[in-house]
Short mmCIF file of C-alpha atoms in Angstrom, two decimals:
data_model
loop_
_atom_site.label_atom_id
_atom_site.label_comp_id
_atom_site.label_asym_id
_atom_site.label_seq_id
_atom_site.Cartn_x
_atom_site.Cartn_y
_atom_site.Cartn_z
CA UNK A 836 -31.41 -13.89 27.82
CA UNK A 837 -28.51 -16.32 28.21
CA UNK A 838 -27.62 -16.66 24.51
CA UNK A 839 -23.96 -17.39 23.56
CA UNK A 840 -22.42 -14.53 21.55
CA UNK A 841 -20.21 -16.07 18.79
CA UNK A 842 -18.73 -12.91 17.40
CA UNK A 843 -18.79 -9.13 17.95
CA UNK A 844 -21.15 -8.97 14.86
CA UNK A 845 -23.78 -11.19 16.49
CA UNK A 846 -23.45 -9.35 19.85
CA UNK A 847 -24.04 -5.75 18.16
CA UNK A 848 -26.98 -7.40 16.04
CA UNK A 849 -28.48 -8.93 19.31
CA UNK A 850 -28.76 -5.82 21.03
CA UNK A 851 -32.26 -4.71 20.03
CA UNK A 852 -33.73 -7.95 21.27
CA UNK A 853 -31.78 -7.94 24.47
CA UNK A 854 -32.97 -4.45 25.45
CA UNK A 855 -36.34 -4.40 23.79
CA UNK A 856 -35.82 -1.60 21.41
CA UNK A 857 -33.21 -0.21 18.69
CA UNK A 858 -31.02 2.23 20.35
CA UNK A 859 -29.39 5.34 19.08
CA UNK A 860 -26.94 7.83 20.59
CA UNK A 861 -26.05 5.04 23.22
CA UNK A 862 -23.26 3.19 24.57
CA UNK A 863 -24.31 -0.45 25.26
CA UNK A 864 -21.82 -2.43 27.54
CA UNK A 865 -22.52 -6.21 27.22
CA UNK A 866 -20.89 -8.51 29.51
CA UNK A 867 -19.90 -12.20 28.30
CA UNK A 868 -19.79 -14.68 31.41
CA UNK A 869 -17.88 -17.98 31.54
CA UNK A 870 -20.11 -20.94 32.66
CA UNK A 871 -18.89 -23.86 34.91
CA UNK A 872 -18.89 -26.02 31.79
CA UNK A 873 -16.54 -23.77 30.04
CA UNK A 874 -19.19 -22.19 27.79
CA UNK A 875 -19.74 -18.41 27.49
CA UNK A 876 -23.28 -16.79 27.63
CA UNK A 877 -24.29 -13.18 27.93
CA UNK A 878 -24.60 -11.62 31.30
CA UNK A 879 -25.86 -8.34 32.45
CA UNK A 880 -25.81 -5.35 30.04
CA UNK A 881 -26.20 -1.60 30.45
CA UNK A 882 -27.42 1.15 28.13
CA UNK A 883 -26.06 4.54 28.60
CA UNK A 884 -27.26 7.90 26.67
CA UNK A 885 -24.23 9.43 25.21
CA UNK A 886 -25.16 12.62 26.91
CA UNK A 887 -25.10 11.00 30.20
CA UNK A 888 -21.81 9.31 29.26
CA UNK A 889 -20.27 12.65 28.52
CA UNK A 890 -21.36 14.22 31.68
CA UNK A 891 -21.19 11.40 34.23
CA UNK A 892 -18.94 8.77 32.67
CA UNK A 893 -17.41 7.68 35.86
CA UNK A 894 -20.72 7.20 37.47
CA UNK A 895 -22.05 5.34 34.66
CA UNK A 896 -18.98 2.82 34.89
CA UNK A 897 -19.49 2.62 38.50
CA UNK A 898 -23.21 1.47 38.00
CA UNK A 899 -22.06 -1.21 35.43
CA UNK A 900 -19.53 -2.53 37.94
CA UNK A 901 -22.10 -2.79 40.58
CA UNK A 902 -24.21 -4.94 38.28
CA UNK A 903 -21.52 -7.61 37.44
CA UNK A 904 -18.55 -7.18 39.85
CA UNK A 905 -19.08 -10.57 41.50
CA UNK A 906 -19.64 -12.33 38.31
CA UNK A 907 -17.43 -14.46 36.19
CA UNK A 908 -16.80 -11.89 33.46
CA UNK A 909 -14.81 -13.05 30.59
CA UNK A 910 -15.02 -9.81 28.45
CA UNK A 911 -16.74 -6.54 28.17
CA UNK A 912 -18.11 -5.54 24.52
CA UNK A 913 -19.00 -1.90 24.29
CA UNK A 914 -21.12 -0.61 21.38
CA UNK A 915 -21.40 3.14 20.77
CA UNK A 916 -24.32 3.73 18.48
CA UNK A 917 -23.96 7.11 16.70
CA UNK A 918 -24.87 8.39 13.36
CA UNK A 919 -22.14 9.69 11.48
CA UNK A 920 -22.35 12.62 8.85
CA UNK A 921 -23.52 11.05 5.41
CA UNK A 922 -20.26 12.08 3.83
CA UNK A 923 -18.13 10.38 6.48
CA UNK A 924 -15.88 7.64 5.04
CA UNK A 925 -14.89 4.43 6.55
CA UNK A 926 -11.57 6.09 7.36
CA UNK A 927 -13.18 8.95 9.36
CA UNK A 928 -12.12 9.24 12.84
CA UNK A 929 -14.45 7.43 15.29
CA UNK A 930 -16.44 9.69 17.27
CA UNK A 931 -16.24 10.47 20.91
CA UNK A 932 -12.68 8.90 21.20
CA UNK A 933 -11.75 10.85 24.32
CA UNK A 934 -14.93 9.70 26.11
CA UNK A 935 -14.43 5.96 24.97
CA UNK A 936 -10.74 5.94 26.09
CA UNK A 937 -11.96 7.16 29.52
CA UNK A 938 -14.67 4.31 29.69
CA UNK A 939 -11.92 1.77 28.86
CA UNK A 940 -9.63 3.29 31.65
CA UNK A 941 -12.35 3.39 33.99
CA UNK A 942 -13.38 -0.26 33.25
CA UNK A 943 -9.72 -1.59 33.72
CA UNK A 944 -9.53 0.17 36.82
CA UNK A 945 -12.67 -1.87 38.02
CA UNK A 946 -10.84 -5.01 36.86
CA UNK A 947 -12.14 -5.42 33.52
CA UNK A 948 -9.23 -6.11 31.56
CA UNK A 949 -10.58 -7.87 28.48
CA UNK A 950 -12.54 -4.94 26.95
CA UNK A 951 -13.35 -3.83 23.34
CA UNK A 952 -15.32 -1.10 22.18
CA UNK A 953 -16.76 -0.56 18.85
CA UNK A 954 -18.59 1.90 16.77
CA UNK A 955 -21.63 1.51 14.73
CA UNK A 956 -23.75 4.18 13.00
CA UNK A 957 -27.01 2.24 13.31
CA UNK A 958 -27.89 -1.40 14.15
CA UNK A 959 -29.20 -2.29 10.85
CA UNK A 960 -28.42 -5.17 8.54
CA UNK A 961 -25.12 -4.67 6.41
CA UNK A 962 -23.94 -1.84 8.63
CA UNK A 963 -20.10 -1.70 9.50
CA UNK A 964 -18.69 -1.57 12.84
CA UNK A 965 -15.26 -0.56 13.69
CA UNK A 966 -13.13 -1.03 16.90
CA UNK A 967 -11.66 1.64 18.83
CA UNK A 968 -9.02 -0.39 20.33
CA UNK A 969 -8.03 -2.38 17.15
CA UNK A 970 -8.20 -0.56 13.90
CA UNK A 971 -7.85 -3.93 12.01
CA UNK A 972 -11.10 -5.32 13.80
CA UNK A 973 -14.31 -4.62 11.72
CA UNK A 974 -17.20 -6.44 10.62
CA UNK A 975 -20.63 -6.08 8.95
CA UNK A 976 -24.00 -6.95 10.94
CA UNK A 977 -26.20 -9.75 10.07
CA UNK A 978 -29.97 -9.04 9.98
CA UNK A 979 -30.73 -8.15 13.69
CA UNK A 980 -34.29 -9.93 13.20
CA UNK A 981 -32.44 -13.15 12.63
CA UNK A 982 -30.31 -13.52 15.64
CA UNK A 983 -30.80 -16.13 18.12
CA UNK A 984 -31.54 -13.39 20.85
CA UNK A 985 -34.39 -12.02 18.40
CA UNK A 986 -35.65 -15.47 17.54
CA UNK A 987 -35.96 -16.35 21.33
CA UNK A 988 -37.78 -12.84 22.01
CA UNK A 989 -40.26 -13.29 19.45
CA UNK A 990 -40.82 -17.00 20.55
CA UNK A 991 -41.71 -15.75 24.06
CA UNK A 992 -43.91 -12.72 23.04
CA UNK A 993 -41.44 -10.03 23.37
CA UNK A 994 -41.74 -7.00 21.06
CA UNK A 995 -38.82 -4.92 19.70
CA UNK A 996 -39.74 -1.23 19.66
CA UNK A 997 -38.14 1.04 16.97
CA UNK A 998 -36.82 3.28 19.63
CA UNK A 999 -36.91 3.80 23.62
CA UNK A 1000 -39.27 6.69 22.80
CA UNK A 1001 -41.60 4.47 20.87
CA UNK A 1002 -41.55 2.09 23.79
CA UNK A 1003 -42.37 4.82 26.08
CA UNK A 1004 -45.38 5.82 24.25
CA UNK A 1005 -47.20 2.97 25.90
CA UNK A 1006 -47.48 5.34 29.02
CA UNK A 1007 -49.77 7.88 27.16
CA UNK A 1008 -52.68 8.82 29.55
CA UNK A 1009 -56.20 9.12 28.60
CA UNK A 1010 -57.47 12.75 28.01
CA UNK A 1011 -57.48 14.90 30.85
CA UNK A 1012 -61.21 15.58 31.07
CA UNK A 1013 -61.86 11.92 31.20
CA UNK A 1014 -59.22 11.25 33.94
CA UNK A 1015 -60.68 14.06 35.96
CA UNK A 1016 -64.15 12.88 35.52
CA UNK A 1017 -63.11 9.43 36.96
CA UNK A 1018 -60.56 10.75 39.67
CA UNK A 1019 -63.16 11.27 42.66
CA UNK A 1020 -64.88 7.87 41.82
CA UNK A 1021 -61.69 6.15 41.73
CA UNK A 1022 -60.79 7.70 45.19
CA UNK A 1023 -64.04 6.56 46.68
CA UNK A 1024 -63.49 3.11 45.24
CA UNK A 1025 -60.03 2.71 46.88
CA UNK A 1026 -61.74 3.41 50.25
CA UNK A 1027 -64.14 0.70 49.40
CA UNK A 1028 -61.50 -1.71 48.50
CA UNK A 1029 -59.56 -1.09 51.78
CA UNK A 1030 -62.83 -1.98 53.62
CA UNK A 1031 -63.17 -5.22 51.42
CA UNK A 1032 -59.67 -6.29 52.58
CA UNK A 1033 -61.35 -6.97 56.19
CA UNK A 1034 -64.13 -9.06 54.85
CA UNK A 1035 -63.16 -12.56 53.28
CA UNK A 1036 -66.48 -12.88 51.18
CA UNK A 1037 -66.04 -9.18 49.74
CA UNK A 1038 -62.24 -9.82 48.98
CA UNK A 1039 -63.27 -13.11 47.23
CA UNK A 1040 -65.64 -11.31 45.07
CA UNK A 1041 -63.36 -8.54 44.35
CA UNK A 1042 -60.55 -11.01 43.40
CA UNK A 1043 -63.04 -12.76 41.18
CA UNK A 1044 -63.67 -9.57 39.30
CA UNK A 1045 -60.18 -8.84 38.82
CA UNK A 1046 -59.28 -12.43 37.85
CA UNK A 1047 -62.03 -12.26 35.18
CA UNK A 1048 -60.59 -8.98 33.73
CA UNK A 1049 -57.25 -10.43 33.48
CA UNK A 1050 -58.55 -13.32 31.62
CA UNK A 1051 -60.54 -11.23 29.45
CA UNK A 1052 -57.51 -9.07 28.57
CA UNK A 1053 -55.89 -12.32 27.54
CA UNK A 1054 -58.39 -12.45 24.77
CA UNK A 1055 -57.86 -8.90 24.10
CA UNK A 1056 -60.86 -7.56 25.87
CA UNK A 1057 -60.14 -4.50 28.21
CA UNK A 1058 -62.87 -2.68 30.09
CA UNK A 1059 -64.32 0.21 28.59
CA UNK A 1060 -67.30 0.63 30.97
CA UNK A 1061 -66.47 3.46 33.63
CA UNK A 1062 -67.74 1.43 36.54
CA UNK A 1063 -65.37 -1.31 35.73
CA UNK A 1064 -62.35 0.95 35.18
CA UNK A 1065 -62.91 2.50 38.57
CA UNK A 1066 -63.53 -0.77 40.53
CA UNK A 1067 -60.35 -2.45 39.00
CA UNK A 1068 -58.14 0.67 39.29
CA UNK A 1069 -59.05 0.62 42.85
CA UNK A 1070 -58.46 -3.14 43.22
CA UNK A 1071 -54.89 -3.04 41.74
CA UNK A 1072 -54.03 0.07 43.50
CA UNK A 1073 -54.73 -1.38 47.04
CA UNK A 1074 -51.82 -3.19 48.49
CA UNK A 1075 -53.25 -6.49 49.53
CA UNK A 1076 -55.20 -6.99 46.49
CA UNK A 1077 -52.27 -5.72 44.27
CA UNK A 1078 -50.07 -8.39 46.10
CA UNK A 1079 -52.49 -11.19 45.65
CA UNK A 1080 -52.97 -10.46 41.93
CA UNK A 1081 -49.26 -10.50 41.21
CA UNK A 1082 -49.09 -14.33 40.94
CA UNK A 1083 -50.18 -15.68 37.40
CA UNK A 1084 -50.12 -19.04 35.52
CA UNK A 1085 -47.92 -18.25 32.68
CA UNK A 1086 -46.18 -15.64 30.51
CA UNK A 1087 -49.40 -14.97 28.38
CA UNK A 1088 -51.34 -14.28 31.49
CA UNK A 1089 -48.80 -11.90 32.98
CA UNK A 1090 -48.62 -9.92 29.74
CA UNK A 1091 -52.47 -9.81 29.87
CA UNK A 1092 -52.46 -8.47 33.63
CA UNK A 1093 -49.68 -6.00 32.57
CA UNK A 1094 -51.88 -4.75 29.66
CA UNK A 1095 -55.03 -4.43 31.72
CA UNK A 1096 -53.16 -2.51 34.68
CA UNK A 1097 -51.63 -0.10 32.08
CA UNK A 1098 -55.20 0.26 30.63
CA UNK A 1099 -56.16 1.15 34.12
CA UNK A 1100 -53.11 3.63 34.55
CA UNK A 1101 -54.07 5.63 31.47
CA UNK A 1102 -57.57 6.30 33.22
CA UNK A 1103 -56.12 7.21 36.59
CA UNK A 1104 -54.77 10.16 38.16
CA UNK A 1105 -52.04 10.36 40.97
CA UNK A 1106 -51.41 8.81 43.62
CA UNK A 1107 -53.57 5.84 42.17
CA UNK A 1108 -51.70 6.01 38.81
CA UNK A 1109 -48.13 5.85 40.38
CA UNK A 1110 -49.33 2.67 42.31
CA UNK A 1111 -50.59 1.22 39.05
CA UNK A 1112 -47.27 2.14 37.26
CA UNK A 1113 -45.36 0.01 39.91
CA UNK A 1114 -47.74 -2.98 39.05
CA UNK A 1115 -47.03 -2.60 35.47
CA UNK A 1116 -43.39 -2.55 36.14
CA UNK A 1117 -43.30 -5.33 38.38
CA UNK A 1118 -45.21 -7.45 35.51
CA UNK A 1119 -42.87 -6.33 33.00
CA UNK A 1120 -39.74 -7.20 35.05
CA UNK A 1121 -40.95 -10.66 35.80
CA UNK A 1122 -41.63 -11.56 32.08
CA UNK A 1123 -38.01 -10.30 31.31
CA UNK A 1124 -38.70 -6.84 29.85
CA UNK A 1125 -36.26 -4.67 31.75
CA UNK A 1126 -36.65 -1.75 29.39
CA UNK A 1127 -40.39 -1.97 29.83
CA UNK A 1128 -39.98 -2.09 33.65
CA UNK A 1129 -37.71 0.97 33.78
CA UNK A 1130 -40.10 3.09 31.63
CA UNK A 1131 -42.89 2.03 33.91
CA UNK A 1132 -40.99 3.11 37.06
CA UNK A 1133 -40.41 6.58 35.54
CA UNK A 1134 -44.26 6.95 36.05
CA UNK A 1135 -44.21 5.28 39.57
CA UNK A 1136 -43.42 6.65 43.32
CA UNK A 1137 -40.22 5.41 43.94
CA UNK A 1138 -40.85 5.99 47.63
CA UNK A 1139 -43.25 3.10 47.56
CA UNK A 1140 -41.16 -0.03 48.86
CA UNK A 1141 -42.21 -2.29 45.90
CA UNK A 1142 -41.07 0.27 43.38
CA UNK A 1143 -37.80 0.99 45.20
CA UNK A 1144 -37.07 -2.76 45.60
CA UNK A 1145 -37.59 -3.31 41.82
CA UNK A 1146 -35.40 -0.35 40.93
CA UNK A 1147 -32.74 -1.63 42.88
CA UNK A 1148 -33.25 -5.08 41.67
CA UNK A 1149 -32.98 -3.71 38.01
CA UNK A 1150 -29.87 -1.68 38.86
CA UNK A 1151 -28.10 -4.90 40.17
CA UNK A 1152 -29.40 -6.64 37.15
CA UNK A 1153 -30.89 -9.40 39.25
CA UNK A 1154 -32.67 -12.06 36.85
CA UNK A 1155 -36.08 -12.40 37.15
CA UNK A 1156 -35.63 -16.23 37.37
CA UNK A 1157 -33.96 -15.62 40.66
CA UNK A 1158 -36.81 -14.09 42.48
CA UNK A 1159 -39.87 -15.20 40.56
CA UNK A 1160 -40.75 -17.95 43.10
CA UNK A 1161 -40.37 -15.35 45.88
CA UNK A 1162 -43.02 -13.27 44.27
CA UNK A 1163 -45.35 -16.07 43.50
CA UNK A 1164 -45.25 -17.37 46.91
CA UNK A 1165 -45.74 -14.04 48.64
CA UNK A 1166 -48.62 -13.29 46.24
CA UNK A 1167 -50.05 -16.79 46.97
CA UNK A 1168 -49.85 -16.02 50.71
CA UNK A 1169 -51.63 -12.66 50.22
CA UNK A 1170 -54.50 -14.28 48.51
CA UNK A 1171 -54.97 -16.94 51.13
CA UNK A 1172 -54.68 -14.01 53.68
CA UNK A 1173 -57.51 -12.31 52.03
CA UNK A 1174 -59.64 -15.33 51.74
CA UNK A 1175 -59.15 -16.47 55.43
CA UNK A 1176 -57.34 -19.37 54.51
CA UNK A 1177 -54.20 -20.84 56.46
CA UNK A 1178 -50.73 -19.97 55.17
CA UNK A 1179 -48.83 -22.68 53.59
CA UNK A 1180 -45.46 -23.40 55.11
CA UNK A 1181 -42.43 -24.01 52.91
CA UNK A 1182 -41.31 -27.48 52.53
#
C-alpha cells in the first residue's frame, strides 16, 4: 500500500492496516522508498515472530534483504512489539536489546545504513514507543484506525483482524463427519470435471454454474446443498477450470470468489482441500491481502506449481499490480480454450 510515512508514530500506527492484523510478539521491518519525483512511500515490509528472530535472526534478515535489495530504500524502520511487565516504567531497559543489536548489524552488512528500531508494548492509541538507537527519540501513537493506511484499507474492503490467529480462524474446516460424507462424492465429481474439460458444451455449462455461484456469493449467498458444494469443489479443484475462473471483473467479485472457494474448502478433504486453499491464496494475493494469502498457503500443497509460484512472489514482495494482468490474461485464455474459442494474441 504505497502511502507516505510522515513520521515514526504514523509508521507504527499504520502496521495493522499494512499487514491485515494487529501484531504482538513481533518485529516488523518497514522500508521507505524514494520515488523518481523525490517523494517517499512505503515499500516491502516483513513481520517476524520474536521466537523466530531469536533462533534464526540471520535467516530473517537475509529473507528481508531478498525482498528489497534492488529497491531504492531510503531507510528501514523496525518496530518490536512486545508487552512489558505492568510495573515497568518508561525508564525500564528495552526488551531483547542483544537481538535488536544483531538485527541492526546484519541490516548494515546488507547495505541498509539508515536504520531505526523502536519498541512499543502494543499498537494502540496513546501508547508510547521508544527508540533503541537514540534514547531521545520517542513518540505517542495516534489512533491506528485513522491513519491513511487504515482509511485506504477500509475503503477497498480490507478487514483488520485483532491478531494473526484470529485471521487464521477463517480456515476452520467443517465437522469431520460432514467432510467424510462428502469426500467420495467430491472425488467422483473431480473425475467428471476432468471429462468435461474435453467437451466444450459441458465445460460451458460447468463454468456457468461456477460464475453463478460467484455472483451469488457477492450477494452473501453461499451454497448449502450438498450437490452444489460437491460440484463446485470439483470445478475449482480441476486445474483448467481453476485457471479459467481466476479472472474476475473487480475487487468485490474477487472477494466473493475467495469467500466461495473458502466455503468449499471447509467442506473438502485432501487432496482437493489443498488445491482449493491455493485458489483462496491467489485471490487473497491479487486483492492485496498478503497475510491472508500466506495463511491460505499454510493449508495448501506447496508442491503445486501455482502454490509454489505464489509463495515465491510473496517472499520477494512482488506487488499484485505487477502481475495482475498476467493472471487475468492467462485466465481468459484458459476460458477460451475450454470453450473452444481461438486465443487472442497480445497487441
